[in-house]
Structures are given as C-alpha cells and as structure tokens.
CSV table of C-alpha atoms in Angstrom, one decimal:
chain,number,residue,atom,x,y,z
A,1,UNK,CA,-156.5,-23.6,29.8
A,2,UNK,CA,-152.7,-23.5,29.0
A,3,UNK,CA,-149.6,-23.9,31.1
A,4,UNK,CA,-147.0,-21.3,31.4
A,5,UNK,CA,-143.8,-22.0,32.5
A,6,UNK,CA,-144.4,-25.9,33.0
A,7,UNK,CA,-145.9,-26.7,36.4
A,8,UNK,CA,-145.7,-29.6,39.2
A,9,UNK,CA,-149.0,-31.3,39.4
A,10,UNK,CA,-149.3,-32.0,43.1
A,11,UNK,CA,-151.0,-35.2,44.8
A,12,UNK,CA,-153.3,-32.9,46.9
A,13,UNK,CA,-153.6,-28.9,47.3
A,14,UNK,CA,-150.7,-28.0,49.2
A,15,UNK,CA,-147.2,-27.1,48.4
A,16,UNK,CA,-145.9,-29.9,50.7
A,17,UNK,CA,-147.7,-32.5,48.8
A,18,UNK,CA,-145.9,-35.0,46.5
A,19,UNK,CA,-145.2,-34.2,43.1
A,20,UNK,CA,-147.0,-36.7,40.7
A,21,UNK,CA,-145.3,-35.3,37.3
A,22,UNK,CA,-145.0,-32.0,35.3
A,23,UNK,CA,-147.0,-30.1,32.6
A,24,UNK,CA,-145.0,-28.3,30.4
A,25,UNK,CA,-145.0,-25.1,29.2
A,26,UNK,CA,-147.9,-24.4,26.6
A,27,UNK,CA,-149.2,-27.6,27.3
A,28,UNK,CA,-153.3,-27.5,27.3
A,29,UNK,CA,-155.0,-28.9,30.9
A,30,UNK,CA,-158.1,-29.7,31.5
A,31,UNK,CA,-159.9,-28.2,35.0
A,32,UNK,CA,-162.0,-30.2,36.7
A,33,UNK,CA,-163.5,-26.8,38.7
A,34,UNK,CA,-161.9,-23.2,39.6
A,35,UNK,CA,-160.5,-24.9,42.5
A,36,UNK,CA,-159.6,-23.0,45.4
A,37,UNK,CA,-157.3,-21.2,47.9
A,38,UNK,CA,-155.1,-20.8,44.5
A,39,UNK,CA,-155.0,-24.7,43.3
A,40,UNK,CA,-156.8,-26.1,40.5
A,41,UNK,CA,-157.6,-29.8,40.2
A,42,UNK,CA,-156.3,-31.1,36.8
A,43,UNK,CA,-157.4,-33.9,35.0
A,44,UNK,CA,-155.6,-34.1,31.8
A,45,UNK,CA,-152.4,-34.6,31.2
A,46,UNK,CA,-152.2,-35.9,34.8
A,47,UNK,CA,-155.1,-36.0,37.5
A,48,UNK,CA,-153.8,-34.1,40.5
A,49,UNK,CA,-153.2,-29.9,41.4
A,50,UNK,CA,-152.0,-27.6,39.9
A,51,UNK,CA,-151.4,-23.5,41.4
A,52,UNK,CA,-153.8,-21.3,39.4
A,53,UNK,CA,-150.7,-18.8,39.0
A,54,UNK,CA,-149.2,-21.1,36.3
A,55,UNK,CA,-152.7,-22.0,34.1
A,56,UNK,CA,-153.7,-18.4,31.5
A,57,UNK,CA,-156.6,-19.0,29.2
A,58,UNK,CA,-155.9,-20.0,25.4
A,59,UNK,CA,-155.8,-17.2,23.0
C-alpha cells in the first residue's frame, strides 16, 4: 500500500489521538490488517494508525 497526500500516523484509532509522525506522499506502508471503522494499523515507516482514505494500492 501507498500513501496519497502524506498522512498523520496516529497513536491509537481516533482522530483525537496523538500524532506520532507523518508518511509522505507516495510513500509505501506496510498494514498490519484491514483495520477498522476506517483506520488501518501501520507498521512500517512508523507503527501507529493511519485513515484508510489516505492508503490506494500500488500500481
């Protein structure tokens, strides 16, 4: 998975949690699982949450 647009990576699944860094754009992530409610854990670059509307599959 890819990032588009850079993203936060949040501590926990919530939009109120602390940030913990940022992916930038067209950065590749790795998922730890589909996640849910629209978060997906991360654990490369960072290990944290990112929102499923920012990740699009390579091409």
């Amino acid at each position: 998975m890819a990032v588009r647009n850079g993203v936060y990576v949040r501590q926990s699944p919530s939009i109120n949690s602390a940030v913990v860094g940022v992916v930038p754009n067209n950065r590749n992530v790795t998922i730890e699982n589909k996640g849910a409610n629209g978060w997906v854990p991360i654990s490369d670059p960072l290990q944290g949450y990112v929102s499923a509307a920012y990740l699009e599959y390579d091409t």
